Amino acid sequence: MSSHMADITPAPQSSGVRTGEHDGGAPTRGREGPHILFLAQLPPPVHGVTVVSGKVFDKLRSLPGAQVEHIWLGSADRLEDIGRRTPGKLVAFAKLLAGLLRRRLAGRRADIAYLTLAPWTHAAMRDALVAAAAKGAARRVLVHLHGEGLDRLLAGASPADRLKRRLLRGVELVVITEKAKRLAEASGLFGAVHEMANATTDPGPVQRGAASRPVCGFLGNLDRRKGVLRFIDMLSVLHAGGATLTGRVAGGDTPDLTSDRLRSDAAKRGLAGSVEVLGPLYGPDKDRFLAGLDIFVYLSRHDHAPLVLIEAMSHGAVPIVLDTGGIAQILGPALAANVLPDSLDDRSAAAAAAALVARYAANPSLLHHDRERARARYLAAYGEDVFRTRVAAIVAGAGSDADPRSC
């Protein structure tokens, strides 16, 4: 998941909570409540999985009497290091697994272990190994699914896929979309399947006057798979057709693409005067960026349920997207016309998005109406209150078609 940026501050030490990256130890004791091992990375780096994990972490800590112990080692500290295997990472990860094994041998079992699974990444085997180790360290294991690839993991015939299934068998899967929920339930692999959509903090109603020309934007770490170059392609189509609008890109550099290279590409297409490349934005700066957009164009072929899309809709930006993962579910029926078929090639996708933007530019009342629709969809399905309720229900063992069971 997702290249999403947020303002995440380190969790404070408090009664009933242990935080930080370490290999174990007894949690501080507070009121009676669930003892939860939080076996997932928190920012940095800032991307979709760590941001959502941070939100789950905060909600778990807010449960009455909860004792949340954060244990995580063995992953990248910077975006540039994601996907790179280093001796330091391997040693740290081995230390994490050894700490969980010591808990099992000592008979110290938490009530719940929470971790993440990104089946499309190189880290999928790592995630599955953590899930297997967590079975001996907690009575219930919640595995939060991020990104596409569950279908391939469940059907794959490779030795690696078979091993992942064995390691994951019996855990409780937390899914973000209806599509993933149906697939997981049909597999019979999991002890329970819980659906819990991503969510973001409500920025409040956005008041904007009529702009002289629409502002289109893209927000995400600069990864070609996420559609940032298709966004530039779309602006090029509009520019060639004589359209006057502003394009803005915000996102951190990755090994795949940098802000300087993106600016150079835009200039070569004659877009230097109509597209701004702003680099990474966080916290209030990110909110101001999203609040200033009329249209959010996210032509990703990579994402499952991108948090950044929900953030943009919370600010009332009209989304234009490709139909991948659960993205159509996020937009809902009222904005279904802005979901483009994933079967389109890159050039056709850019042209189709440009046609939608041109339609909004020619009809300010339609743009205003669909901005309100985007905001209403966010409020109905993706607010913090909905998220908080689902986290509490899952911890309580409710909200799935199967009864949670020990792993």
Tab-separated table of C-alpha atoms in Angstrom:
chain	number	residue	atom	x	y	z
A	1	MET	CA	0.000	0.000	0.000
A	2	SER	CA	0.505	2.674	-0.194
A	3	SER	CA	2.964	5.906	-0.822
A	4	HIS	CA	0.889	7.941	1.532
A	5	MET	CA	2.183	10.782	3.660
A	6	ALA	CA	0.997	11.750	7.115
A	7	ASP	CA	2.194	13.425	10.269
A	8	ILE	CA	3.057	10.545	12.575
A	9	THR	CA	4.684	11.374	15.892
A	10	PRO	CA	6.366	8.794	18.125
A	11	ALA	CA	3.980	7.195	20.579
A	12	PRO	CA	4.559	8.415	24.120
A	13	GLN	CA	5.422	6.049	26.921
A	14	SER	CA	2.355	5.593	29.092
A	15	SER	CA	0.827	3.213	31.586
A	16	GLY	CA	-0.146	-0.033	29.939
A	17	VAL	CA	1.944	0.661	26.833
A	18	ARG	CA	5.435	-0.163	25.706
A	19	THR	CA	6.687	1.338	22.509
A	20	GLY	CA	9.846	1.346	20.476
A	21	GLU	CA	11.784	-1.197	18.477
A	22	HIS	CA	13.081	-4.016	20.635
A	23	ASP	CA	12.914	-7.773	20.867
A	24	GLY	CA	10.531	-8.258	23.721
A	25	GLY	CA	10.021	-7.973	27.416
A	26	ALA	CA	7.035	-7.759	29.679
A	27	PRO	CA	4.670	-4.852	29.053
A	28	THR	CA	4.104	-2.296	31.723
A	29	ARG	CA	0.984	-3.132	33.635
A	30	GLY	CA	-2.104	-0.969	33.698
A	31	ARG	CA	-5.766	-1.675	34.201
A	32	GLU	CA	-7.074	-5.093	33.305
A	33	GLY	CA	-7.522	-5.340	29.568
A	34	PRO	CA	-6.156	-7.158	26.534
A	35	HIS	CA	-2.404	-7.609	26.282
A	36	ILE	CA	-1.572	-6.917	22.639
A	37	LEU	CA	1.741	-7.547	20.893
A	38	PHE	CA	2.037	-5.007	18.096
A	39	LEU	CA	4.359	-6.692	15.585
A	40	ALA	CA	4.319	-4.112	12.811
A	41	GLN	CA	6.521	-1.248	11.694
A	42	LEU	CA	5.552	2.330	12.522
A	43	PRO	CA	6.892	5.346	10.604
A	44	PRO	CA	9.548	6.022	9.488
A	45	PRO	CA	9.542	5.486	6.618
A	46	VAL	CA	6.194	7.050	5.775
A	47	HIS	CA	4.120	5.006	3.350
A	48	GLY	CA	0.688	3.428	3.273
A	49	VAL	CA	1.313	0.395	5.450
A	50	THR	CA	3.178	2.269	8.193
A	51	VAL	CA	0.639	5.101	8.271
A	52	VAL	CA	-2.306	2.701	8.645
A	53	SER	CA	-0.342	0.729	11.228
A	54	GLY	CA	0.136	3.948	13.165
A	55	LYS	CA	-3.605	4.546	13.168
A	56	VAL	CA	-4.308	0.992	14.348
A	57	PHE	CA	-1.665	1.394	17.049
A	58	ASP	CA	-3.318	4.547	18.350
A	59	LYS	CA	-6.760	2.912	18.394
A	60	LEU	CA	-5.474	-0.164	20.218
A	61	ARG	CA	-3.837	2.015	22.854
A	62	SER	CA	-7.162	3.797	23.410
A	63	LEU	CA	-9.042	0.584	24.276
A	64	PRO	CA	-9.998	0.424	27.960
A	65	GLY	CA	-7.173	-1.142	29.952
A	66	ALA	CA	-5.263	-2.261	26.877
A	67	GLN	CA	-1.578	-3.107	27.294
A	68	VAL	CA	0.050	-2.600	23.903
A	69	GLU	CA	3.635	-3.752	23.458
A	70	HIS	CA	5.375	-2.653	20.262
A	71	ILE	CA	8.024	-5.091	19.060
A	72	TRP	CA	9.535	-4.647	15.620
A	73	LEU	CA	12.964	-5.155	14.061
A	74	GLY	CA	14.402	-5.893	10.659
A	75	SER	CA	12.978	-3.505	8.066
A	76	ALA	CA	13.956	-0.353	6.183
A	77	ASP	CA	14.243	2.989	7.953
A	78	ARG	CA	14.173	4.977	4.694
A	79	LEU	CA	12.124	4.789	1.506
A	80	GLU	CA	15.340	4.351	-0.452
A	81	ASP	CA	16.127	1.118	1.421
A	82	ILE	CA	12.777	-0.612	0.916
A	83	GLY	CA	13.261	-3.921	-0.889
A	84	ARG	CA	16.996	-4.061	-0.225
A	85	ARG	CA	18.216	-7.076	1.703
A	86	THR	CA	21.099	-6.226	4.011
A	87	PRO	CA	22.945	-8.219	6.702
A	88	GLY	CA	21.761	-5.730	9.316
A	89	LYS	CA	18.115	-6.303	8.432
A	90	LEU	CA	18.529	-10.072	8.513
A	91	VAL	CA	20.235	-10.030	11.916
A	92	ALA	CA	17.584	-7.723	13.360
A	93	PHE	CA	14.770	-9.873	11.968
A	94	ALA	CA	16.346	-13.009	13.425
A	95	LYS	CA	16.448	-11.214	16.767
A	96	LEU	CA	12.705	-10.477	16.464
A	97	LEU	CA	11.870	-14.135	15.773
A	98	ALA	CA	14.127	-15.275	18.626
A	99	GLY	CA	12.343	-12.935	21.016
A	100	LEU	CA	8.965	-14.373	20.028
A	101	LEU	CA	10.319	-17.917	20.439
A	102	ARG	CA	11.564	-17.076	23.941
A	103	ARG	CA	8.076	-15.927	24.864
A	104	ARG	CA	6.636	-19.205	23.652
A	105	LEU	CA	9.178	-21.269	25.588
A	106	ALA	CA	8.532	-19.210	28.711
A	107	GLY	CA	4.776	-19.650	28.350
A	108	ARG	CA	4.211	-15.879	28.142
A	109	ARG	CA	1.307	-15.580	25.731
A	110	ALA	CA	-0.372	-12.275	24.993
A	111	ASP	CA	-4.078	-12.132	24.258
A	112	ILE	CA	-3.591	-10.810	20.719
A	113	ALA	CA	-0.745	-10.325	18.277
A	114	TYR	CA	-1.229	-7.788	15.480
A	115	LEU	CA	0.904	-7.693	12.343
A	116	THR	CA	0.709	-6.821	8.657
A	117	LEU	CA	0.945	-8.776	5.407
A	118	ALA	CA	1.815	-7.292	2.023
A	119	PRO	CA	1.643	-10.333	-0.296
A	120	TRP	CA	2.839	-8.473	-3.401
A	121	THR	CA	6.166	-7.436	-1.853
A	122	HIS	CA	9.515	-9.116	-1.214
A	123	ALA	CA	8.572	-8.927	2.470
A	124	ALA	CA	5.673	-11.401	2.138
A	125	MET	CA	7.758	-14.317	3.411
A	126	ARG	CA	9.013	-12.180	6.286
A	127	ASP	CA	5.402	-11.320	7.204
A	128	ALA	CA	4.355	-14.969	7.057
A	129	LEU	CA	7.262	-15.990	9.300
A	130	VAL	CA	6.248	-13.357	11.859
A	131	ALA	CA	2.672	-14.683	11.748
A	132	ALA	CA	3.860	-18.220	12.416
A	133	ALA	CA	6.099	-17.118	15.290
A	134	ALA	CA	3.259	-15.027	16.728
A	135	LYS	CA	1.069	-18.117	17.052
A	136	GLY	CA	3.238	-19.261	19.934
A	137	ALA	CA	3.346	-15.815	21.531
A	138	ALA	CA	-0.370	-14.921	21.497
A	139	ARG	CA	-3.736	-16.634	21.726
A	140	ARG	CA	-5.079	-14.806	18.673
A	141	VAL	CA	-3.092	-13.541	15.699
A	142	LEU	CA	-4.547	-10.686	13.632
A	143	VAL	CA	-2.893	-10.252	10.236
A	144	HIS	CA	-3.806	-6.990	8.483
A	145	LEU	CA	-3.719	-7.454	4.701
A	146	HIS	CA	-2.309	-4.601	2.612
A	147	GLY	CA	-2.112	-4.581	-1.146
A	148	GLU	CA	-2.890	-6.973	-3.947
A	149	GLY	CA	-1.532	-10.498	-4.328
A	150	LEU	CA	-3.698	-12.546	-1.963
A	151	ASP	CA	-5.168	-14.416	-4.929
A	152	ARG	CA	-1.713	-15.445	-6.150
A	153	LEU	CA	-0.599	-16.440	-2.650
A	154	LEU	CA	-3.686	-18.624	-2.179
A	155	ALA	CA	-3.494	-20.274	-5.601
A	156	GLY	CA	0.270	-20.336	-6.169
A	157	ALA	CA	1.922	-23.692	-6.714
A	158	SER	CA	5.485	-22.575	-5.949
A	159	PRO	CA	7.244	-23.926	-2.854
A	160	ALA	CA	7.331	-20.363	-1.468
A	161	ASP	CA	3.556	-19.907	-1.831
A	162	ARG	CA	2.858	-23.298	-0.264
A	163	LEU	CA	5.111	-22.426	2.660
A	164	LYS	CA	3.415	-19.035	3.149
A	165	ARG	CA	0.013	-20.722	3.281
A	166	ARG	CA	1.265	-23.179	5.876
A	167	LEU	CA	2.695	-20.369	8.000
A	168	LEU	CA	-0.506	-18.312	7.784
A	169	ARG	CA	-3.004	-21.118	8.331
A	170	GLY	CA	-5.430	-20.388	11.161
A	171	VAL	CA	-4.601	-16.701	11.669
A	172	GLU	CA	-7.379	-14.105	11.597
A	173	LEU	CA	-7.141	-11.989	8.465
A	174	VAL	CA	-8.125	-8.313	8.560
A	175	VAL	CA	-9.000	-7.146	5.043
A	176	ILE	CA	-9.626	-3.694	3.620
A	177	THR	CA	-12.035	-4.535	0.777
A	178	GLU	CA	-15.058	-6.701	0.095
A	179	LYS	CA	-13.200	-8.385	-2.774
A	180	ALA	CA	-10.409	-9.557	-0.472
A	181	LYS	CA	-12.945	-10.665	2.144
A	182	ARG	CA	-14.755	-12.936	-0.323
A	183	LEU	CA	-11.478	-14.412	-1.538
A	184	ALA	CA	-10.159	-15.042	1.970
A	185	GLU	CA	-13.366	-16.645	3.213
A	186	ALA	CA	-13.584	-18.935	0.191
A	187	SER	CA	-10.040	-20.181	0.789
A	188	GLY	CA	-10.813	-21.779	4.162
A	189	LEU	CA	-7.254	-20.915	5.215
A	190	PHE	CA	-8.041	-18.441	7.961
A	191	GLY	CA	-9.553	-18.791	11.408
A	192	ALA	CA	-11.667	-15.684	10.800
A	193	VAL	CA	-11.901	-12.881	8.266
A	194	HIS	CA	-12.676	-9.328	9.391
A	195	GLU	CA	-13.340	-6.416	7.046
A	196	MET	CA	-12.034	-3.039	8.197
A	197	ALA	CA	-11.706	-0.191	5.718
A	198	ASN	CA	-8.862	2.301	5.956
A	199	ALA	CA	-9.749	5.660	7.447
A	200	THR	CA	-8.325	9.105	8.034
A	201	THR	CA	-8.880	12.033	10.358
A	202	ASP	CA	-11.661	14.409	9.310
A	203	PRO	CA	-10.132	17.764	8.296
A	204	GLY	CA	-13.560	19.410	8.520
A	205	PRO	CA	-15.536	21.071	5.728
A	206	VAL	CA	-13.360	22.694	3.087
A	207	GLN	CA	-14.427	26.155	1.982
A	208	ARG	CA	-13.151	27.172	-1.432
A	209	GLY	CA	-14.168	29.969	-3.688
A	210	ALA	CA	-14.524	29.586	-7.434
A	211	ALA	CA	-11.086	29.098	-8.987
A	212	SER	CA	-10.189	30.699	-12.283
A	213	ARG	CA	-9.054	27.281	-13.445
A	214	PRO	CA	-9.270	23.822	-11.841
A	215	VAL	CA	-6.371	22.523	-9.798
A	216	CYS	CA	-5.459	18.848	-10.362
A	217	GLY	CA	-3.095	17.001	-8.091
A	218	PHE	CA	-1.222	13.793	-7.370
A	219	LEU	CA	0.082	12.863	-3.912
A	220	GLY	CA	2.264	9.838	-3.274
A	221	ASN	CA	5.852	8.703	-3.039
A	222	LEU	CA	7.306	8.911	-6.534
A	223	ASP	CA	6.843	5.370	-7.765
A	224	ARG	CA	5.996	4.853	-11.446
A	225	ARG	CA	3.567	2.066	-10.559
A	226	LYS	CA	1.410	4.545	-8.673
A	227	GLY	CA	0.616	6.617	-11.733
A	228	VAL	CA	2.620	9.807	-11.316
A	229	LEU	CA	3.915	9.629	-14.898
A	230	ARG	CA	0.390	8.913	-16.146
A	231	PHE	CA	-0.622	12.089	-14.318
A	232	ILE	CA	2.014	14.006	-16.317
A	233	ASP	CA	0.779	12.266	-19.479
A	234	MET	CA	-2.751	13.488	-18.706
A	235	LEU	CA	-1.560	17.075	-18.220
A	236	SER	CA	0.271	16.835	-21.539
A	237	VAL	CA	-2.935	15.770	-23.297
A	238	LEU	CA	-4.825	18.671	-21.739
A	239	HIS	CA	-2.048	21.128	-22.612
A	240	ALA	CA	-2.039	19.959	-26.228
A	241	GLY	CA	-5.803	20.542	-26.356
A	242	GLY	CA	-5.446	24.112	-25.145
A	243	ALA	CA	-6.805	23.551	-21.646
A	244	THR	CA	-5.727	25.954	-18.924
A	245	LEU	CA	-5.378	24.349	-15.531
A	246	THR	CA	-2.849	23.872	-12.767
A	247	GLY	CA	-1.181	20.544	-12.000
A	248	ARG	CA	0.534	19.819	-8.678
A	249	VAL	CA	2.591	16.810	-7.606
A	250	ALA	CA	3.693	16.078	-4.038
A	251	GLY	CA	5.729	13.072	-3.011
A	252	GLY	CA	9.025	11.822	-1.706
A	253	ASP	CA	11.841	10.587	-3.942
A	254	THR	CA	12.303	6.847	-4.391
A	255	PRO	CA	14.969	4.771	-6.163
A	256	ASP	CA	12.504	4.640	-9.045
A	257	LEU	CA	11.994	8.391	-9.555
A	258	THR	CA	13.053	11.744	-8.087
A	259	SER	CA	11.449	15.187	-8.047
A	260	ASP	CA	14.249	16.580	-10.238
A	261	ARG	CA	13.751	13.900	-12.881
A	262	LEU	CA	9.999	14.511	-12.813
A	263	ARG	CA	10.472	18.280	-13.250
A	264	SER	CA	12.828	17.635	-16.146
A	265	ASP	CA	10.321	15.312	-17.808
A	266	ALA	CA	7.518	17.856	-17.405
A	267	ALA	CA	9.687	20.627	-18.865
A	268	LYS	CA	10.532	18.506	-21.907
A	269	ARG	CA	6.795	18.189	-22.556
A	270	GLY	CA	6.289	21.945	-22.363
A	271	LEU	CA	4.601	21.773	-18.961
A	272	ALA	CA	7.108	23.746	-16.880
A	273	GLY	CA	4.660	26.618	-16.462
A	274	SER	CA	1.614	24.504	-15.634
A	275	VAL	CA	2.843	21.773	-13.274
A	276	GLU	CA	4.442	22.189	-9.843
A	277	VAL	CA	6.570	19.408	-8.334
A	278	LEU	CA	6.667	20.112	-4.609
A	279	GLY	CA	8.526	17.179	-3.043
A	280	PRO	CA	7.321	15.429	0.120
A	281	LEU	CA	4.662	17.111	2.268
A	282	TYR	CA	3.610	16.118	5.769
A	283	GLY	CA	1.123	17.150	8.416
A	284	PRO	CA	-0.410	20.625	7.916
A	285	ASP	CA	1.498	21.105	4.638
A	286	LYS	CA	-0.039	17.955	3.223
A	287	ASP	CA	-3.501	19.007	4.403
A	288	ARG	CA	-3.131	22.408	2.751
A	289	PHE	CA	-2.045	20.700	-0.460
A	290	LEU	CA	-5.111	18.435	-0.517
A	291	ALA	CA	-7.469	21.236	0.509
A	292	GLY	CA	-6.245	23.251	-2.472
A	293	LEU	CA	-7.131	20.571	-5.032
A	294	ASP	CA	-10.305	20.407	-7.074
A	295	ILE	CA	-9.471	17.043	-8.662
A	296	PHE	CA	-7.260	14.228	-7.382
A	297	VAL	CA	-5.903	12.032	-10.175
A	298	TYR	CA	-4.478	8.702	-9.011
A	299	LEU	CA	-3.972	6.404	-11.975
A	300	SER	CA	-2.257	3.620	-10.035
A	301	ARG	CA	-2.056	0.032	-11.255
A	302	HIS	CA	-0.458	-0.951	-7.975
A	303	ASP	CA	-2.640	-0.034	-5.037
A	304	HIS	CA	-5.254	-2.045	-3.203
A	305	ALA	CA	-7.066	0.584	-1.124
A	306	PRO	CA	-4.815	3.660	-0.999
A	307	LEU	CA	-5.171	5.788	2.115
A	308	VAL	CA	-4.172	8.869	0.139
A	309	LEU	CA	-7.327	8.517	-1.964
A	310	ILE	CA	-9.453	8.568	1.186
A	311	GLU	CA	-7.499	11.578	2.457
A	312	ALA	CA	-8.137	13.457	-0.783
A	313	MET	CA	-11.860	12.695	-0.635
A	314	SER	CA	-11.990	13.871	2.986
A	315	HIS	CA	-10.880	17.268	1.665
A	316	GLY	CA	-13.559	17.219	-1.025
A	317	ALA	CA	-11.254	16.592	-3.989
A	318	VAL	CA	-12.956	14.785	-6.878
A	319	PRO	CA	-11.133	11.485	-7.527
A	320	ILE	CA	-10.222	10.079	-10.946
A	321	VAL	CA	-8.791	6.562	-10.644
A	322	LEU	CA	-8.134	3.216	-12.307
A	323	ASP	CA	-10.193	0.181	-11.289
A	324	THR	CA	-7.655	-1.775	-9.279
A	325	GLY	CA	-8.069	-3.581	-5.964
A	326	GLY	CA	-10.822	-2.003	-3.903
A	327	ILE	CA	-10.521	1.498	-5.372
A	328	ALA	CA	-13.966	1.407	-7.004
A	329	GLN	CA	-15.424	0.409	-3.627
A	330	ILE	CA	-13.862	3.488	-2.037
A	331	LEU	CA	-15.487	5.848	-4.547
A	332	GLY	CA	-18.897	4.192	-4.313
A	333	PRO	CA	-21.775	4.308	-6.814
A	334	ALA	CA	-22.130	8.112	-6.903
A	335	LEU	CA	-18.628	8.571	-8.366
A	336	ALA	CA	-18.469	5.352	-10.392
A	337	ALA	CA	-18.124	7.286	-13.654
A	338	ASN	CA	-14.679	8.424	-12.488
A	339	VAL	CA	-13.369	4.856	-12.211
A	340	LEU	CA	-11.547	4.053	-15.456
A	341	PRO	CA	-11.076	0.453	-16.654
A	342	ASP	CA	-7.725	-1.007	-15.653
A	343	SER	CA	-7.600	-2.632	-19.106
A	344	LEU	CA	-6.732	0.743	-20.673
A	345	ASP	CA	-3.119	1.124	-21.735
A	346	ASP	CA	-1.189	4.068	-20.287
A	347	ARG	CA	-1.864	6.416	-23.192
A	348	SER	CA	-5.580	5.612	-23.237
A	349	ALA	CA	-5.838	5.977	-19.461
A	350	ALA	CA	-4.229	9.422	-19.633
A	351	ALA	CA	-6.578	10.463	-22.438
A	352	ALA	CA	-9.662	9.212	-20.586
A	353	ALA	CA	-8.624	11.039	-17.409
A	354	ALA	CA	-7.983	14.203	-19.444
A	355	ALA	CA	-11.506	13.993	-20.880
A	356	LEU	CA	-12.985	13.825	-17.368
A	357	VAL	CA	-10.896	16.785	-16.197
A	358	ALA	CA	-11.881	18.821	-19.270
A	359	ARG	CA	-15.540	18.059	-18.534
A	360	TYR	CA	-15.190	19.409	-15.008
A	361	ALA	CA	-13.286	22.462	-16.258
A	362	ALA	CA	-16.161	23.258	-18.614
A	363	ASN	CA	-18.847	22.728	-15.950
A	364	PRO	CA	-18.000	24.344	-12.574
A	365	SER	CA	-21.372	23.380	-11.098
A	366	LEU	CA	-20.691	19.695	-11.826
A	367	LEU	CA	-17.256	20.036	-10.232
A	368	HIS	CA	-18.790	21.581	-7.109
A	369	HIS	CA	-21.462	18.875	-6.966
A	370	ASP	CA	-18.947	16.030	-7.237
A	371	ARG	CA	-16.658	17.633	-4.670
A	372	GLU	CA	-19.564	17.430	-2.240
A	373	ARG	CA	-20.177	13.818	-3.271
A	374	ALA	CA	-16.551	12.913	-2.544
A	375	ARG	CA	-16.725	14.508	0.891
A	376	ALA	CA	-20.059	12.793	1.660
A	377	ARG	CA	-18.672	9.396	0.658
A	378	TYR	CA	-15.726	9.865	3.007
A	379	LEU	CA	-17.961	10.853	5.921
A	380	ALA	CA	-20.250	7.860	5.410
A	381	ALA	CA	-17.621	5.134	5.162
A	382	TYR	CA	-14.084	6.221	6.014
A	383	GLY	CA	-14.110	8.451	9.075
A	384	GLU	CA	-12.179	7.907	12.301
A	385	ASP	CA	-15.304	6.929	14.261
A	386	VAL	CA	-16.053	4.074	11.845
A	387	PHE	CA	-12.450	2.905	12.100
A	388	ARG	CA	-12.354	3.103	15.898
A	389	THR	CA	-15.535	1.031	16.161
A	390	ARG	CA	-14.210	-1.664	13.818
A	391	VAL	CA	-10.872	-1.951	15.652
A	392	ALA	CA	-12.695	-2.428	18.953
A	393	ALA	CA	-15.068	-4.995	17.450
A	394	ILE	CA	-12.241	-7.038	15.935
A	395	VAL	CA	-10.296	-7.063	19.183
A	396	ALA	CA	-13.475	-8.241	20.907
A	397	GLY	CA	-13.744	-11.079	18.352
A	398	ALA	CA	-16.799	-9.700	16.574
A	399	GLY	CA	-17.589	-8.752	13.030
A	400	SER	CA	-16.722	-11.781	10.938
A	401	ASP	CA	-18.584	-14.706	9.472
A	402	ALA	CA	-16.342	-17.141	11.300
A	403	ASP	CA	-15.674	-17.323	15.014
A	404	PRO	CA	-12.154	-16.262	15.949
A	405	ARG	CA	-10.094	-19.141	17.225
A	406	SER	CA	-6.686	-19.627	18.669
A	407	CYS	CA	-3.882	-20.321	16.223
